[in-house]
């Protein structure tokens, strides 16, 4: 099903490109030159590029019908990949030790490229250093010769045909997406209506009604359940709506917790006691509810009855549980009957081809290009009326809309591997095989996660970047990763689920099959075969240990022992450990972690120090997530600051963390520091300006000590999201403020500027500082607090912030000018708090005077997008006039004691406008809110 030569060639091409990228780094080139390796490496680069010419063309050529017959080529191609991987790792260490030397010598980062220390980090070469360089030299020579052999072998095979085919076959995922593919649900109204009828007829039933939907994978069980769940008539019948994804992870404690989390205003205590949870469920399920249990596999009547015990005990009538499952035996257990379930097959024959056409062309009525339609009909006949297969293959077809490609897909060998008449796996594998290799690589890594895992887009992209899967010469890595993720969504390999993304179970099976020799999962299920080539390991303890009382699980320990005997641990590139475990398991896990060497991604959940002991030696680490679950406070280990390659440090779930170790600025490749809470720990990084690749800095406190001056922000040109700059009274001039480079931070969305108090520094100085803090025009949200100076020029008539969506001014007592709101078309929230100079506030959409706008004469024009206005604690305000503000939906006025006149003209009626007025004793009683 998966061509071994194709997979080997694609993987080798990818690794060679990574190696070429490393060899092109200025620092690496300088280090290799220092060791007199530059000429040999230059020859190697030429050989790598020649080998890549044919290796990169193999997958495309095979897709075009030019197959490699010489299966003996797989071994040397794999050897090229292994040697290229090994050399890349050595170069990585070379770079690490060079950074380490420069950090120890306190060499300023700006002068690093001018200063090349000894290749392996010592000023005086040792015997170990010489062996190290000898290994690099040996690999360079061997890889050079092997690349030549592979090139000659492929040339003798079918080089000309391969190259020609690759030039006429596109693998660009965006090239031929000519048609819109807006989602349209073919709703199967007859089945949906049957379920609605059952719900209606059981409205007065004392018993909980359980309705199983049974069908094969991909036929649309979840989609049908969503249609019922979101139906307005259904929502009107139930007070509580709950959706739970179950999959193979049936645990009555966790499922009960998830149910309680979705009950509005439940407020149950965080407990792992099933009895306590069931008591809460019985208490809070006091209204009629609809519960969906999606993708259930559990066949134990006892566990099912435990989950339902408090649900069945409720006194409310007409409750319904909707269950989706592939197993008829699960349906029988839930209902205790043979026939009381909804059997869901593929789409109706009359609906399927129109649905398939919509997946390809975006239009179920598409009638153009009859030859293409005939081929599409032939392909549709192979898909068993399965919606998931239609989406997957439809995504493939719409990218190369031409007769030749479609004929190749129709006549592909993949269809011959259909093990059952209703099997859709060949269709899904066909779609995977036609993905560009970089997307195959990104998607297949998901095999390390369990089925049903909820992916966060940004988190997965960061993992891809850390593993070196995302490369681009011009784009930011995050942007390139985002584009790739969107492509996979467009190909139907990921599906949006609430704020997360999920992989369909059958798609997950595809990933596991293709990565069976690369990815290994250890969980409560049977241990899969361990291959020597395994480089990604996921350990998921969730179902192996009971949170109520964590007891020893010897079966799970045996699985951990099984990989101790293998040599894979030394070569692992990623290890994910999630879930609780006991002391015996902890000791075994520590032994596993001790053996790691080349790991680039490490995610650990722990409650003692034993697992942290080895982290300091992982010099290849790019992604480190540490979840500390103990109630005892523990500081972050200092040796983390020596992981100089680290790009992502995630300590969001480190309980009780209130400080950072010294030396965080040494993590010169850091892109993300994810901390608990709102991000106040960011303000504790001394010399944060050394982290020039940092993407987010939530908070920065200006201090009058080395390493915390505002100029530290100057190097951080890549930060995005939000930035709060506090204690600006410690900035004393416009020149000093300008060195922060706020205007150059074009990716910044939210900016907050705050002084300790309005009188913290002279108003004249504050004015100059504000002038130097001019933001980029892309800024969407601006907050200014405790500012005592006049309105800066960039915020008045010379306003460049036309993209602002919200503006909050607080305790800016002497500001007499506000920006011309009429040129701020995206502004949705205006909040003025504590503006003591404000006396007469007029908002008039009908007029705008070009004269200078005094704060007492505000007139706003063309601000129709502004739905929310708030004025709080404006003590001198006597009159407020708002005219022709048709978009206004919320007006809040509080603690404006002098306000005696409120004029609303041309605003929405009282039933459309949320008017909240408090603490305004001078206003007529008719305006005062209760």
PDB file of N, CA, C and O in Angstrom, residues 772-830:
ATOM      1  N   UNK A 772       7.886  58.927  22.293  1.00  0.00           N
ATOM      2  CA  UNK A 772       8.839  57.898  21.864  1.00  0.00           C
ATOM      3  C   UNK A 772       8.262  56.496  21.825  1.00  0.00           C
ATOM      4  O   UNK A 772       8.920  55.569  21.346  1.00  0.00           O
ATOM      5  N   UNK A 773       7.040  56.334  22.319  1.00  0.00           N
ATOM      6  CA  UNK A 773       6.420  55.004  22.375  1.00  0.00           C
ATOM      7  C   UNK A 773       5.371  54.808  21.288  1.00  0.00           C
ATOM      8  O   UNK A 773       4.443  54.012  21.441  1.00  0.00           O
ATOM      9  N   UNK A 774       5.500  55.514  20.200  1.00  0.00           N
ATOM     10  CA  UNK A 774       4.521  55.413  19.118  1.00  0.00           C
ATOM     11  C   UNK A 774       4.441  53.976  18.601  1.00  0.00           C
ATOM     12  O   UNK A 774       5.444  53.389  18.221  1.00  0.00           O
ATOM     13  N   UNK A 775       3.217  53.394  18.566  1.00  0.00           N
ATOM     14  CA  UNK A 775       3.073  52.009  18.105  1.00  0.00           C
ATOM     15  C   UNK A 775       2.992  51.911  16.584  1.00  0.00           C
ATOM     16  O   UNK A 775       2.842  52.918  15.889  1.00  0.00           O
ATOM     17  N   UNK A 776       3.045  50.682  16.103  1.00  0.00           N
ATOM     18  CA  UNK A 776       2.862  50.413  14.679  1.00  0.00           C
ATOM     19  C   UNK A 776       1.381  50.544  14.332  1.00  0.00           C
ATOM     20  O   UNK A 776       0.508  50.323  15.163  1.00  0.00           O
ATOM     21  N   UNK A 777       1.082  50.895  13.097  1.00  0.00           N
ATOM     22  CA  UNK A 777      -0.303  51.153  12.686  1.00  0.00           C
ATOM     23  C   UNK A 777      -1.171  49.890  12.706  1.00  0.00           C
ATOM     24  O   UNK A 777      -2.387  49.979  12.638  1.00  0.00           O
ATOM     25  N   UNK A 778      -0.556  48.704  12.811  1.00  0.00           N
ATOM     26  CA  UNK A 778      -1.346  47.476  12.852  1.00  0.00           C
ATOM     27  C   UNK A 778      -1.966  47.221  14.226  1.00  0.00           C
ATOM     28  O   UNK A 778      -2.763  46.284  14.373  1.00  0.00           O
ATOM     29  N   UNK A 779      -1.618  48.019  15.215  1.00  0.00           N
ATOM     30  CA  UNK A 779      -2.099  47.783  16.580  1.00  0.00           C
ATOM     31  C   UNK A 779      -3.625  47.767  16.627  1.00  0.00           C
ATOM     32  O   UNK A 779      -4.292  48.596  16.017  1.00  0.00           O
ATOM     33  N   UNK A 780      -4.175  46.791  17.361  1.00  0.00           N
ATOM     34  CA  UNK A 780      -5.632  46.645  17.436  1.00  0.00           C
ATOM     35  C   UNK A 780      -6.197  47.120  18.777  1.00  0.00           C
ATOM     36  O   UNK A 780      -7.349  47.557  18.835  1.00  0.00           O
ATOM     37  N   UNK A 781      -5.428  47.030  19.863  1.00  0.00           N
ATOM     38  CA  UNK A 781      -5.952  47.362  21.186  1.00  0.00           C
ATOM     39  C   UNK A 781      -4.914  48.195  21.945  1.00  0.00           C
ATOM     40  O   UNK A 781      -3.755  47.791  22.050  1.00  0.00           O
ATOM     41  N   UNK A 782      -5.350  49.326  22.470  1.00  0.00           N
ATOM     42  CA  UNK A 782      -4.440  50.215  23.190  1.00  0.00           C
ATOM     43  C   UNK A 782      -5.040  50.583  24.538  1.00  0.00           C
ATOM     44  O   UNK A 782      -6.209  50.968  24.629  1.00  0.00           O
ATOM     45  N   UNK A 783      -4.212  50.472  25.586  1.00  0.00           N
ATOM     46  CA  UNK A 783      -4.589  50.881  26.933  1.00  0.00           C
ATOM     47  C   UNK A 783      -3.516  51.819  27.479  1.00  0.00           C
ATOM     48  O   UNK A 783      -2.318  51.533  27.350  1.00  0.00           O
ATOM     49  N   UNK A 784      -3.935  52.941  28.050  1.00  0.00           N
ATOM     50  CA  UNK A 784      -3.006  53.882  28.686  1.00  0.00           C
ATOM     51  C   UNK A 784      -3.510  54.151  30.095  1.00  0.00           C
ATOM     52  O   UNK A 784      -4.681  54.513  30.280  1.00  0.00           O
ATOM     53  N   UNK A 785      -2.637  53.971  31.086  1.00  0.00           N
ATOM     54  CA  UNK A 785      -3.037  54.083  32.493  1.00  0.00           C
ATOM     55  C   UNK A 785      -2.090  55.040  33.228  1.00  0.00           C
ATOM     56  O   UNK A 785      -0.864  54.959  33.072  1.00  0.00           O
ATOM     57  N   UNK A 786      -2.677  55.950  34.000  1.00  0.00           N
ATOM     58  CA  UNK A 786      -1.912  56.851  34.883  1.00  0.00           C
ATOM     59  C   UNK A 786      -0.952  57.761  34.108  1.00  0.00           C
ATOM     60  O   UNK A 786       0.128  58.092  34.595  1.00  0.00           O
ATOM     61  N   UNK A 787      -1.364  58.178  32.950  1.00  0.00           N
ATOM     62  CA  UNK A 787      -0.547  59.093  32.162  1.00  0.00           C
ATOM     63  C   UNK A 787      -0.938  60.527  32.507  1.00  0.00           C
ATOM     64  O   UNK A 787      -2.108  60.897  32.441  1.00  0.00           O
ATOM     65  N   UNK A 788       0.074  61.354  32.856  1.00  0.00           N
ATOM     66  CA  UNK A 788      -0.200  62.705  33.336  1.00  0.00           C
ATOM     67  C   UNK A 788       0.109  63.783  32.306  1.00  0.00           C
ATOM     68  O   UNK A 788      -0.115  64.973  32.575  1.00  0.00           O
ATOM     69  N   UNK A 789       0.620  63.403  31.132  1.00  0.00           N
ATOM     70  CA  UNK A 789       1.006  64.407  30.149  1.00  0.00           C
ATOM     71  C   UNK A 789      -0.104  64.727  29.161  1.00  0.00           C
ATOM     72  O   UNK A 789      -1.227  64.230  29.242  1.00  0.00           O
ATOM     73  N   UNK A 790       0.234  65.583  28.205  1.00  0.00           N
ATOM     74  CA  UNK A 790      -0.706  65.950  27.141  1.00  0.00           C
ATOM     75  C   UNK A 790      -0.770  64.841  26.102  1.00  0.00           C
ATOM     76  O   UNK A 790       0.078  63.955  26.053  1.00  0.00           O
ATOM     77  N   UNK A 791      -1.785  64.908  25.262  1.00  0.00           N
ATOM     78  CA  UNK A 791      -1.955  63.900  24.229  1.00  0.00           C
ATOM     79  C   UNK A 791      -0.787  63.944  23.251  1.00  0.00           C
ATOM     80  O   UNK A 791      -0.462  65.010  22.714  1.00  0.00           O
ATOM     81  N   UNK A 792      -0.114  62.802  23.005  1.00  0.00           N
ATOM     82  CA  UNK A 792       1.009  62.807  22.061  1.00  0.00           C
ATOM     83  C   UNK A 792       0.523  63.080  20.639  1.00  0.00           C
ATOM     84  O   UNK A 792      -0.630  62.810  20.293  1.00  0.00           O
ATOM     85  N   UNK A 793       1.411  63.581  19.796  1.00  0.00           N
ATOM     86  CA  UNK A 793       1.034  63.942  18.431  1.00  0.00           C
ATOM     87  C   UNK A 793       0.524  62.744  17.640  1.00  0.00           C
ATOM     88  O   UNK A 793      -0.406  62.858  16.850  1.00  0.00           O
ATOM     89  N   UNK A 794       1.142  61.561  17.874  1.00  0.00           N
ATOM     90  CA  UNK A 794       0.736  60.381  17.107  1.00  0.00           C
ATOM     91  C   UNK A 794      -0.645  59.871  17.509  1.00  0.00           C
ATOM     92  O   UNK A 794      -1.200  58.981  16.861  1.00  0.00           O
ATOM     93  N   UNK A 795      -1.213  60.478  18.548  1.00  0.00           N
ATOM     94  CA  UNK A 795      -2.514  60.031  19.034  1.00  0.00           C
ATOM     95  C   UNK A 795      -3.586  61.101  18.842  1.00  0.00           C
ATOM     96  O   UNK A 795      -4.728  60.922  19.239  1.00  0.00           O
ATOM     97  N   UNK A 796      -3.212  62.212  18.227  1.00  0.00           N
ATOM     98  CA  UNK A 796      -4.182  63.294  17.994  1.00  0.00           C
ATOM     99  C   UNK A 796      -4.468  63.384  16.500  1.00  0.00           C
ATOM    100  O   UNK A 796      -4.853  62.410  15.866  1.00  0.00           O
ATOM    101  N   UNK A 797      -4.257  64.569  15.921  1.00  0.00           N
ATOM    102  CA  UNK A 797      -4.596  64.736  14.505  1.00  0.00           C
ATOM    103  C   UNK A 797      -3.691  63.928  13.580  1.00  0.00           C
ATOM    104  O   UNK A 797      -4.081  63.611  12.458  1.00  0.00           O
ATOM    105  N   UNK A 798      -2.479  63.616  14.020  1.00  0.00           N
ATOM    106  CA  UNK A 798      -1.573  62.825  13.192  1.00  0.00           C
ATOM    107  C   UNK A 798      -1.751  61.330  13.441  1.00  0.00           C
ATOM    108  O   UNK A 798      -0.828  60.534  13.250  1.00  0.00           O
ATOM    109  N   UNK A 799      -2.924  60.959  13.835  1.00  0.00           N
ATOM    110  CA  UNK A 799      -3.192  59.574  14.213  1.00  0.00           C
ATOM    111  C   UNK A 799      -2.899  58.609  13.067  1.00  0.00           C
ATOM    112  O   UNK A 799      -3.355  58.786  11.948  1.00  0.00           O
ATOM    113  N   UNK A 800      -2.114  57.571  13.396  1.00  0.00           N
ATOM    114  CA  UNK A 800      -1.854  56.506  12.418  1.00  0.00           C
ATOM    115  C   UNK A 800      -2.512  55.197  12.829  1.00  0.00           C
ATOM    116  O   UNK A 800      -2.487  54.231  12.080  1.00  0.00           O
ATOM    117  N   UNK A 801      -3.122  55.173  14.011  1.00  0.00           N
ATOM    118  CA  UNK A 801      -3.706  53.937  14.543  1.00  0.00           C
ATOM    119  C   UNK A 801      -5.130  53.742  14.020  1.00  0.00           C
ATOM    120  O   UNK A 801      -6.095  53.652  14.789  1.00  0.00           O
ATOM    121  N   UNK A 802      -5.256  53.639  12.721  1.00  0.00           N
ATOM    122  CA  UNK A 802      -6.591  53.526  12.133  1.00  0.00           C
ATOM    123  C   UNK A 802      -7.164  52.124  12.227  1.00  0.00           C
ATOM    124  O   UNK A 802      -8.315  51.893  11.866  1.00  0.00           O
ATOM    125  N   UNK A 803      -6.367  51.178  12.724  1.00  0.00           N
ATOM    126  CA  UNK A 803      -6.848  49.798  12.848  1.00  0.00           C
ATOM    127  C   UNK A 803      -7.268  49.443  14.271  1.00  0.00           C
ATOM    128  O   UNK A 803      -7.551  48.280  14.555  1.00  0.00           O
ATOM    129  N   UNK A 804      -7.316  50.440  15.148  1.00  0.00           N
ATOM    130  CA  UNK A 804      -7.703  50.172  16.528  1.00  0.00           C
ATOM    131  C   UNK A 804      -9.111  49.583  16.623  1.00  0.00           C
ATOM    132  O   UNK A 804     -10.035  50.063  15.963  1.00  0.00           O
ATOM    133  N   UNK A 805      -9.243  48.554  17.454  1.00  0.00           N
ATOM    134  CA  UNK A 805     -10.542  47.948  17.721  1.00  0.00           C
ATOM    135  C   UNK A 805     -11.050  48.294  19.116  1.00  0.00           C
ATOM    136  O   UNK A 805     -12.254  48.255  19.370  1.00  0.00           O
ATOM    137  N   UNK A 806     -10.134  48.608  20.009  1.00  0.00           N
ATOM    138  CA  UNK A 806     -10.549  49.034  21.349  1.00  0.00           C
ATOM    139  C   UNK A 806      -9.564  50.051  21.890  1.00  0.00           C
ATOM    140  O   UNK A 806      -8.365  50.004  21.595  1.00  0.00           O
ATOM    141  N   UNK A 807     -10.091  50.982  22.686  1.00  0.00           N
ATOM    142  CA  UNK A 807      -9.274  52.024  23.301  1.00  0.00           C
ATOM    143  C   UNK A 807      -9.724  52.199  24.738  1.00  0.00           C
ATOM    144  O   UNK A 807     -10.905  52.403  25.012  1.00  0.00           O
ATOM    145  N   UNK A 808      -8.779  52.106  25.652  1.00  0.00           N
ATOM    146  CA  UNK A 808      -9.080  52.270  27.076  1.00  0.00           C
ATOM    147  C   UNK A 808      -8.103  53.288  27.662  1.00  0.00           C
ATOM    148  O   UNK A 808      -6.890  53.082  27.679  1.00  0.00           O
ATOM    149  N   UNK A 809      -8.642  54.427  28.122  1.00  0.00           N
ATOM    150  CA  UNK A 809      -7.846  55.458  28.779  1.00  0.00           C
ATOM    151  C   UNK A 809      -8.284  55.543  30.229  1.00  0.00           C
ATOM    152  O   UNK A 809      -9.464  55.731  30.520  1.00  0.00           O
ATOM    153  N   UNK A 810      -7.326  55.410  31.131  1.00  0.00           N
ATOM    154  CA  UNK A 810      -7.665  55.392  32.558  1.00  0.00           C
ATOM    155  C   UNK A 810      -6.745  56.340  33.333  1.00  0.00           C
ATOM    156  O   UNK A 810      -5.519  56.259  33.227  1.00  0.00           O
ATOM    157  N   UNK A 811      -7.378  57.231  34.097  1.00  0.00           N
ATOM    158  CA  UNK A 811      -6.646  58.167  34.958  1.00  0.00           C
ATOM    159  C   UNK A 811      -5.614  58.977  34.167  1.00  0.00           C
ATOM    160  O   UNK A 811      -4.482  59.174  34.606  1.00  0.00           O
ATOM    161  N   UNK A 812      -6.013  59.419  32.979  1.00  0.00           N
ATOM    162  CA  UNK A 812      -5.186  60.328  32.170  1.00  0.00           C
ATOM    163  C   UNK A 812      -5.769  61.729  32.377  1.00  0.00           C
ATOM    164  O   UNK A 812      -6.497  62.256  31.519  1.00  0.00           O
ATOM    165  N   UNK A 813      -5.455  62.307  33.520  1.00  0.00           N
ATOM    166  CA  UNK A 813      -6.202  63.463  34.032  1.00  0.00           C
ATOM    167  C   UNK A 813      -6.061  64.717  33.187  1.00  0.00           C
ATOM    168  O   UNK A 813      -6.978  65.545  33.155  1.00  0.00           O
ATOM    169  N   UNK A 814      -4.944  64.918  32.493  1.00  0.00           N
ATOM    170  CA  UNK A 814      -4.732  66.200  31.814  1.00  0.00           C
ATOM    171  C   UNK A 814      -4.810  66.118  30.289  1.00  0.00           C
ATOM    172  O   UNK A 814      -4.518  67.097  29.608  1.00  0.00           O
ATOM    173  N   UNK A 815      -5.187  64.993  29.757  1.00  0.00           N
ATOM    174  CA  UNK A 815      -5.313  64.881  28.296  1.00  0.00           C
ATOM    175  C   UNK A 815      -6.475  65.751  27.813  1.00  0.00           C
ATOM    176  O   UNK A 815      -7.612  65.571  28.245  1.00  0.00           O
ATOM    177  N   UNK A 816      -6.199  66.675  26.903  1.00  0.00           N
ATOM    178  CA  UNK A 816      -7.230  67.585  26.398  1.00  0.00           C
ATOM    179  C   UNK A 816      -7.631  67.280  24.958  1.00  0.00           C
ATOM    180  O   UNK A 816      -8.574  67.874  24.451  1.00  0.00           O
ATOM    181  N   UNK A 817      -6.907  66.403  24.336  1.00  0.00           N
ATOM    182  CA  UNK A 817      -7.227  66.012  22.965  1.00  0.00           C
ATOM    183  C   UNK A 817      -7.395  64.495  22.897  1.00  0.00           C
ATOM    184  O   UNK A 817      -6.611  63.757  23.498  1.00  0.00           O
ATOM    185  N   UNK A 818      -8.392  64.067  22.155  1.00  0.00           N
ATOM    186  CA  UNK A 818      -8.555  62.657  21.859  1.00  0.00           C
ATOM    187  C   UNK A 818      -8.413  62.468  20.351  1.00  0.00           C
ATOM    188  O   UNK A 818      -8.530  63.425  19.585  1.00  0.00           O
ATOM    189  N   UNK A 819      -8.150  61.270  19.919  1.00  0.00           N
ATOM    190  CA  UNK A 819      -7.929  61.047  18.480  1.00  0.00           C
ATOM    191  C   UNK A 819      -9.184  61.312  17.664  1.00  0.00           C
ATOM    192  O   UNK A 819     -10.304  61.251  18.194  1.00  0.00           O
ATOM    193  N   UNK A 820      -9.040  61.576  16.381  1.00  0.00           N
ATOM    194  CA  UNK A 820     -10.205  61.764  15.499  1.00  0.00           C
ATOM    195  C   UNK A 820     -10.860  60.414  15.210  1.00  0.00           C
ATOM    196  O   UNK A 820     -10.451  59.694  14.305  1.00  0.00           O
ATOM    197  N   UNK A 821     -11.876  60.078  15.972  1.00  0.00           N
ATOM    198  CA  UNK A 821     -12.492  58.763  15.871  1.00  0.00           C
ATOM    199  C   UNK A 821     -13.108  58.492  14.499  1.00  0.00           C
ATOM    200  O   UNK A 821     -13.361  57.347  14.149  1.00  0.00           O
ATOM    201  N   UNK A 822     -13.366  59.547  13.739  1.00  0.00           N
ATOM    202  CA  UNK A 822     -14.014  59.342  12.450  1.00  0.00           C
ATOM    203  C   UNK A 822     -13.123  58.595  11.460  1.00  0.00           C
ATOM    204  O   UNK A 822     -13.612  58.072  10.464  1.00  0.00           O
ATOM    205  N   UNK A 823     -11.819  58.517  11.727  1.00  0.00           N
ATOM    206  CA  UNK A 823     -10.933  57.748  10.846  1.00  0.00           C
ATOM    207  C   UNK A 823     -10.502  56.442  11.527  1.00  0.00           C
ATOM    208  O   UNK A 823      -9.460  55.877  11.198  1.00  0.00           O
ATOM    209  N   UNK A 824     -11.301  55.975  12.471  1.00  0.00           N
ATOM    210  CA  UNK A 824     -11.042  54.702  13.149  1.00  0.00           C
ATOM    211  C   UNK A 824     -12.244  53.780  12.903  1.00  0.00           C
ATOM    212  O   UNK A 824     -13.048  53.537  13.801  1.00  0.00           O
ATOM    213  N   UNK A 825     -12.380  53.256  11.707  1.00  0.00           N
ATOM    214  CA  UNK A 825     -13.602  52.547  11.327  1.00  0.00           C
ATOM    215  C   UNK A 825     -13.801  51.199  12.007  1.00  0.00           C
ATOM    216  O   UNK A 825     -14.885  50.631  11.954  1.00  0.00           O
ATOM    217  N   UNK A 826     -12.748  50.657  12.654  1.00  0.00           N
ATOM    218  CA  UNK A 826     -12.856  49.328  13.258  1.00  0.00           C
ATOM    219  C   UNK A 826     -13.054  49.384  14.774  1.00  0.00           C
ATOM    220  O   UNK A 826     -13.136  48.348  15.430  1.00  0.00           O
ATOM    221  N   UNK A 827     -13.113  50.591  15.326  1.00  0.00           N
ATOM    222  CA  UNK A 827     -13.242  50.743  16.763  1.00  0.00           C
ATOM    223  C   UNK A 827     -14.589  50.206  17.242  1.00  0.00           C
ATOM    224  O   UNK A 827     -15.641  50.596  16.751  1.00  0.00           O
ATOM    225  N   UNK A 828     -14.526  49.292  18.217  1.00  0.00           N
ATOM    226  CA  UNK A 828     -15.748  48.679  18.734  1.00  0.00           C
ATOM    227  C   UNK A 828     -15.963  48.967  20.217  1.00  0.00           C
ATOM    228  O   UNK A 828     -17.078  48.845  20.713  1.00  0.00           O
ATOM    229  N   UNK A 829     -14.913  49.312  20.909  1.00  0.00           N
ATOM    230  CA  UNK A 829     -15.038  49.579  22.340  1.00  0.00           C
ATOM    231  C   UNK A 829     -14.261  50.826  22.701  1.00  0.00           C
ATOM    232  O   UNK A 829     -13.062  50.922  22.436  1.00  0.00           O
ATOM    233  N   UNK A 830     -14.947  51.792  23.303  1.00  0.00           N
ATOM    234  CA  UNK A 830     -14.326  53.024  23.790  1.00  0.00           C
ATOM    235  C   UNK A 830     -14.588  53.121  25.280  1.00  0.00           C
ATOM    236  O   UNK A 830     -15.738  53.140  25.716  1.00  0.00           O
TER     237      UNK A 830
END
